[in-house]
Amino acid sequence: MSTKFSDVFFASAEQTIVDVLRYRALSQPDQLAFTFLPDGETEGEHLTYAELERRARAIAAQLQALGLSGERCLLLYPSGLDYVAAFFGCLYADIVAVTAYPPRNKRNTPRIKAIWADAQVA
């Protein structure tokens, strides 16, 4: 159940962030959801609510086709909007996203393996 007041969406305790994204994609599809600031100040790429939902649904469909619903998934992404879409894709697919920066070189492989093992990702 939700309440709409002056175009502001108030989520109830039963709603999830996915419910909020779906609502925003329907009610404000062209509004910016995220803006990536590559250097922390300068605006880079943008994602609208509609585009974010479209990308998240596509990623979720692929993850579900692999039978990963209900599992954990390791996301190795640099900062950016691809990470945001993948994270929401996991949420749409009922997958727990375990996030880490991708390794820069082979020295970081043990760190990734430790995260993989500790999180028990699929």
PDB file of C-alpha atoms in Angstrom:
ATOM      1  CA  MET A   1       0.000   0.000   0.000  1.00  0.00           C
ATOM      2  CA  SER A   2       1.302   3.449  -0.823  1.00  0.00           C
ATOM      3  CA  THR A   3       0.259   7.020  -0.340  1.00  0.00           C
ATOM      4  CA  LYS A   4       0.636   9.736  -2.926  1.00  0.00           C
ATOM      5  CA  PHE A   5       0.689  13.314  -1.704  1.00  0.00           C
ATOM      6  CA  SER A   6       1.615  16.192  -3.995  1.00  0.00           C
ATOM      7  CA  ASP A   7       3.523  13.839  -6.328  1.00  0.00           C
ATOM      8  CA  VAL A   8       5.578  12.479  -3.439  1.00  0.00           C
ATOM      9  CA  PHE A   9       5.627   8.724  -2.991  1.00  0.00           C
ATOM     10  CA  PHE A  10       5.614   7.380   0.547  1.00  0.00           C
ATOM     11  CA  ALA A  11       6.514   3.724   0.809  1.00  0.00           C
ATOM     12  CA  SER A  12       4.859   1.565   3.397  1.00  0.00           C
ATOM     13  CA  ALA A  13       6.668  -1.040   5.462  1.00  0.00           C
ATOM     14  CA  GLU A  14       5.646  -3.774   3.004  1.00  0.00           C
ATOM     15  CA  GLN A  15       7.206  -2.062  -0.001  1.00  0.00           C
ATOM     16  CA  THR A  16      10.701  -2.495  -1.311  1.00  0.00           C
ATOM     17  CA  ILE A  17      13.096  -0.279  -3.214  1.00  0.00           C
ATOM     18  CA  VAL A  18      12.019  -2.221  -6.317  1.00  0.00           C
ATOM     19  CA  ASP A  19       8.429  -1.096  -5.693  1.00  0.00           C
ATOM     20  CA  VAL A  20       9.634   2.493  -5.458  1.00  0.00           C
ATOM     21  CA  LEU A  21      11.602   2.202  -8.718  1.00  0.00           C
ATOM     22  CA  ARG A  22       8.578   0.689 -10.485  1.00  0.00           C
ATOM     23  CA  TYR A  23       6.406   3.530  -9.216  1.00  0.00           C
ATOM     24  CA  ARG A  24       8.903   6.165 -10.347  1.00  0.00           C
ATOM     25  CA  ALA A  25       9.320   4.511 -13.756  1.00  0.00           C
ATOM     26  CA  LEU A  26       5.550   4.721 -14.270  1.00  0.00           C
ATOM     27  CA  SER A  27       4.876   8.125 -12.743  1.00  0.00           C
ATOM     28  CA  GLN A  28       8.086   9.987 -13.646  1.00  0.00           C
ATOM     29  CA  PRO A  29       9.729   7.968 -16.426  1.00  0.00           C
ATOM     30  CA  ASP A  30      11.881  10.792 -17.792  1.00  0.00           C
ATOM     31  CA  GLN A  31      13.082  12.150 -14.452  1.00  0.00           C
ATOM     32  CA  LEU A  32      16.734  11.507 -13.657  1.00  0.00           C
ATOM     33  CA  ALA A  33      17.229   8.670 -11.208  1.00  0.00           C
ATOM     34  CA  PHE A  34      21.039   8.672 -11.141  1.00  0.00           C
ATOM     35  CA  THR A  35      23.845  10.828 -12.471  1.00  0.00           C
ATOM     36  CA  PHE A  36      27.383   9.458 -12.481  1.00  0.00           C
ATOM     37  CA  LEU A  37      30.097  11.907 -11.423  1.00  0.00           C
ATOM     38  CA  PRO A  38      33.325  10.316 -12.735  1.00  0.00           C
ATOM     39  CA  ASP A  39      35.620  12.667 -10.834  1.00  0.00           C
ATOM     40  CA  GLY A  40      33.202  13.395  -8.007  1.00  0.00           C
ATOM     41  CA  GLU A  41      32.063  16.723  -9.467  1.00  0.00           C
ATOM     42  CA  THR A  42      31.692  16.666 -13.249  1.00  0.00           C
ATOM     43  CA  GLU A  43      28.449  15.166 -14.514  1.00  0.00           C
ATOM     44  CA  GLY A  44      28.831  12.152 -16.759  1.00  0.00           C
ATOM     45  CA  GLU A  45      26.174   9.665 -17.773  1.00  0.00           C
ATOM     46  CA  HIS A  46      22.569   9.837 -16.598  1.00  0.00           C
ATOM     47  CA  LEU A  47      19.868   7.229 -16.024  1.00  0.00           C
ATOM     48  CA  THR A  48      16.177   8.058 -15.980  1.00  0.00           C
ATOM     49  CA  TYR A  49      13.791   5.976 -13.903  1.00  0.00           C
ATOM     50  CA  ALA A  50      12.379   4.354 -17.055  1.00  0.00           C
ATOM     51  CA  GLU A  51      15.819   3.496 -18.427  1.00  0.00           C
ATOM     52  CA  LEU A  52      16.994   2.134 -15.089  1.00  0.00           C
ATOM     53  CA  GLU A  53      13.931  -0.068 -14.804  1.00  0.00           C
ATOM     54  CA  ARG A  54      14.324  -1.300 -18.399  1.00  0.00           C
ATOM     55  CA  ARG A  55      17.960  -2.213 -17.834  1.00  0.00           C
ATOM     56  CA  ALA A  56      17.284  -3.770 -14.424  1.00  0.00           C
ATOM     57  CA  ARG A  57      14.477  -5.919 -15.850  1.00  0.00           C
ATOM     58  CA  ALA A  58      16.701  -7.113 -18.712  1.00  0.00           C
ATOM     59  CA  ILE A  59      19.479  -8.073 -16.296  1.00  0.00           C
ATOM     60  CA  ALA A  60      16.976  -9.748 -13.965  1.00  0.00           C
ATOM     61  CA  ALA A  61      15.594 -11.816 -16.845  1.00  0.00           C
ATOM     62  CA  GLN A  62      19.085 -13.078 -17.704  1.00  0.00           C
ATOM     63  CA  LEU A  63      19.847 -13.919 -14.081  1.00  0.00           C
ATOM     64  CA  GLN A  64      16.532 -15.730 -13.670  1.00  0.00           C
ATOM     65  CA  ALA A  65      17.155 -17.679 -16.879  1.00  0.00           C
ATOM     66  CA  LEU A  66      20.383 -18.908 -15.265  1.00  0.00           C
ATOM     67  CA  GLY A  67      18.368 -20.113 -12.275  1.00  0.00           C
ATOM     68  CA  LEU A  68      19.951 -17.675  -9.828  1.00  0.00           C
ATOM     69  CA  SER A  69      16.800 -16.383  -8.100  1.00  0.00           C
ATOM     70  CA  GLY A  70      17.186 -16.638  -4.340  1.00  0.00           C
ATOM     71  CA  GLU A  71      20.977 -16.936  -4.587  1.00  0.00           C
ATOM     72  CA  ARG A  72      23.867 -14.535  -4.035  1.00  0.00           C
ATOM     73  CA  CYS A  73      25.660 -12.969  -6.988  1.00  0.00           C
ATOM     74  CA  LEU A  74      29.085 -11.317  -6.966  1.00  0.00           C
ATOM     75  CA  LEU A  75      29.034  -8.009  -8.851  1.00  0.00           C
ATOM     76  CA  LEU A  76      32.506  -6.942  -9.960  1.00  0.00           C
ATOM     77  CA  TYR A  77      31.930  -3.496 -11.418  1.00  0.00           C
ATOM     78  CA  PRO A  78      33.821  -0.232 -11.326  1.00  0.00           C
ATOM     79  CA  SER A  79      31.862   2.795 -10.152  1.00  0.00           C
ATOM     80  CA  GLY A  80      29.227   3.796 -12.660  1.00  0.00           C
ATOM     81  CA  LEU A  81      25.729   3.335 -13.942  1.00  0.00           C
ATOM     82  CA  ASP A  82      26.325  -0.223 -15.166  1.00  0.00           C
ATOM     83  CA  TYR A  83      26.840  -1.147 -11.517  1.00  0.00           C
ATOM     84  CA  VAL A  84      23.586   0.590 -10.531  1.00  0.00           C
ATOM     85  CA  ALA A  85      21.632  -1.282 -13.228  1.00  0.00           C
ATOM     86  CA  ALA A  86      23.205  -4.615 -12.240  1.00  0.00           C
ATOM     87  CA  PHE A  87      22.453  -4.008  -8.563  1.00  0.00           C
ATOM     88  CA  PHE A  88      18.799  -3.263  -9.301  1.00  0.00           C
ATOM     89  CA  GLY A  89      18.716  -6.235 -11.680  1.00  0.00           C
ATOM     90  CA  CYS A  90      19.696  -8.446  -8.765  1.00  0.00           C
ATOM     91  CA  LEU A  91      16.951  -6.941  -6.627  1.00  0.00           C
ATOM     92  CA  TYR A  92      14.374  -7.504  -9.380  1.00  0.00           C
ATOM     93  CA  ALA A  93      15.496 -11.148  -9.671  1.00  0.00           C
ATOM     94  CA  ASP A  94      15.361 -11.739  -5.894  1.00  0.00           C
ATOM     95  CA  ILE A  95      19.130 -12.110  -5.753  1.00  0.00           C
ATOM     96  CA  VAL A  96      21.421 -10.813  -3.020  1.00  0.00           C
ATOM     97  CA  ALA A  97      24.049  -8.601  -4.660  1.00  0.00           C
ATOM     98  CA  VAL A  98      27.533  -8.967  -3.186  1.00  0.00           C
ATOM     99  CA  THR A  99      29.539  -6.032  -4.495  1.00  0.00           C
ATOM    100  CA  ALA A 100      33.275  -5.526  -4.913  1.00  0.00           C
ATOM    101  CA  TYR A 101      35.560  -3.583  -7.178  1.00  0.00           C
ATOM    102  CA  PRO A 102      36.969  -5.665 -10.022  1.00  0.00           C
ATOM    103  CA  PRO A 103      40.564  -6.764  -9.503  1.00  0.00           C
ATOM    104  CA  ARG A 104      43.143  -4.513 -11.112  1.00  0.00           C
ATOM    105  CA  ASN A 105      45.731  -7.244 -11.350  1.00  0.00           C
ATOM    106  CA  LYS A 106      46.355 -10.863 -10.378  1.00  0.00           C
ATOM    107  CA  ARG A 107      47.520  -9.851  -6.896  1.00  0.00           C
ATOM    108  CA  ASN A 108      43.896  -9.086  -6.037  1.00  0.00           C
ATOM    109  CA  THR A 109      42.669 -12.543  -7.023  1.00  0.00           C
ATOM    110  CA  PRO A 110      42.942 -13.927  -3.452  1.00  0.00           C
ATOM    111  CA  ARG A 111      40.799 -11.024  -2.201  1.00  0.00           C
ATOM    112  CA  ILE A 112      38.075 -11.805  -4.743  1.00  0.00           C
ATOM    113  CA  LYS A 113      38.264 -15.522  -3.945  1.00  0.00           C
ATOM    114  CA  ALA A 114      37.891 -14.725  -0.236  1.00  0.00           C
ATOM    115  CA  ILE A 115      34.835 -12.540  -0.897  1.00  0.00           C
ATOM    116  CA  TRP A 116      33.389 -15.291  -3.102  1.00  0.00           C
ATOM    117  CA  ALA A 117      33.887 -17.939  -0.436  1.00  0.00           C
ATOM    118  CA  ASP A 118      32.753 -15.797   2.484  1.00  0.00           C
ATOM    119  CA  ALA A 119      29.564 -14.673   0.731  1.00  0.00           C
ATOM    120  CA  GLN A 120      28.835 -18.158  -0.631  1.00  0.00           C
ATOM    121  CA  VAL A 121      27.865 -16.755  -4.012  1.00  0.00           C
ATOM    122  CA  ALA A 122      26.322 -18.971  -6.695  1.00  0.00           C
TER     123      ALA A 122
END
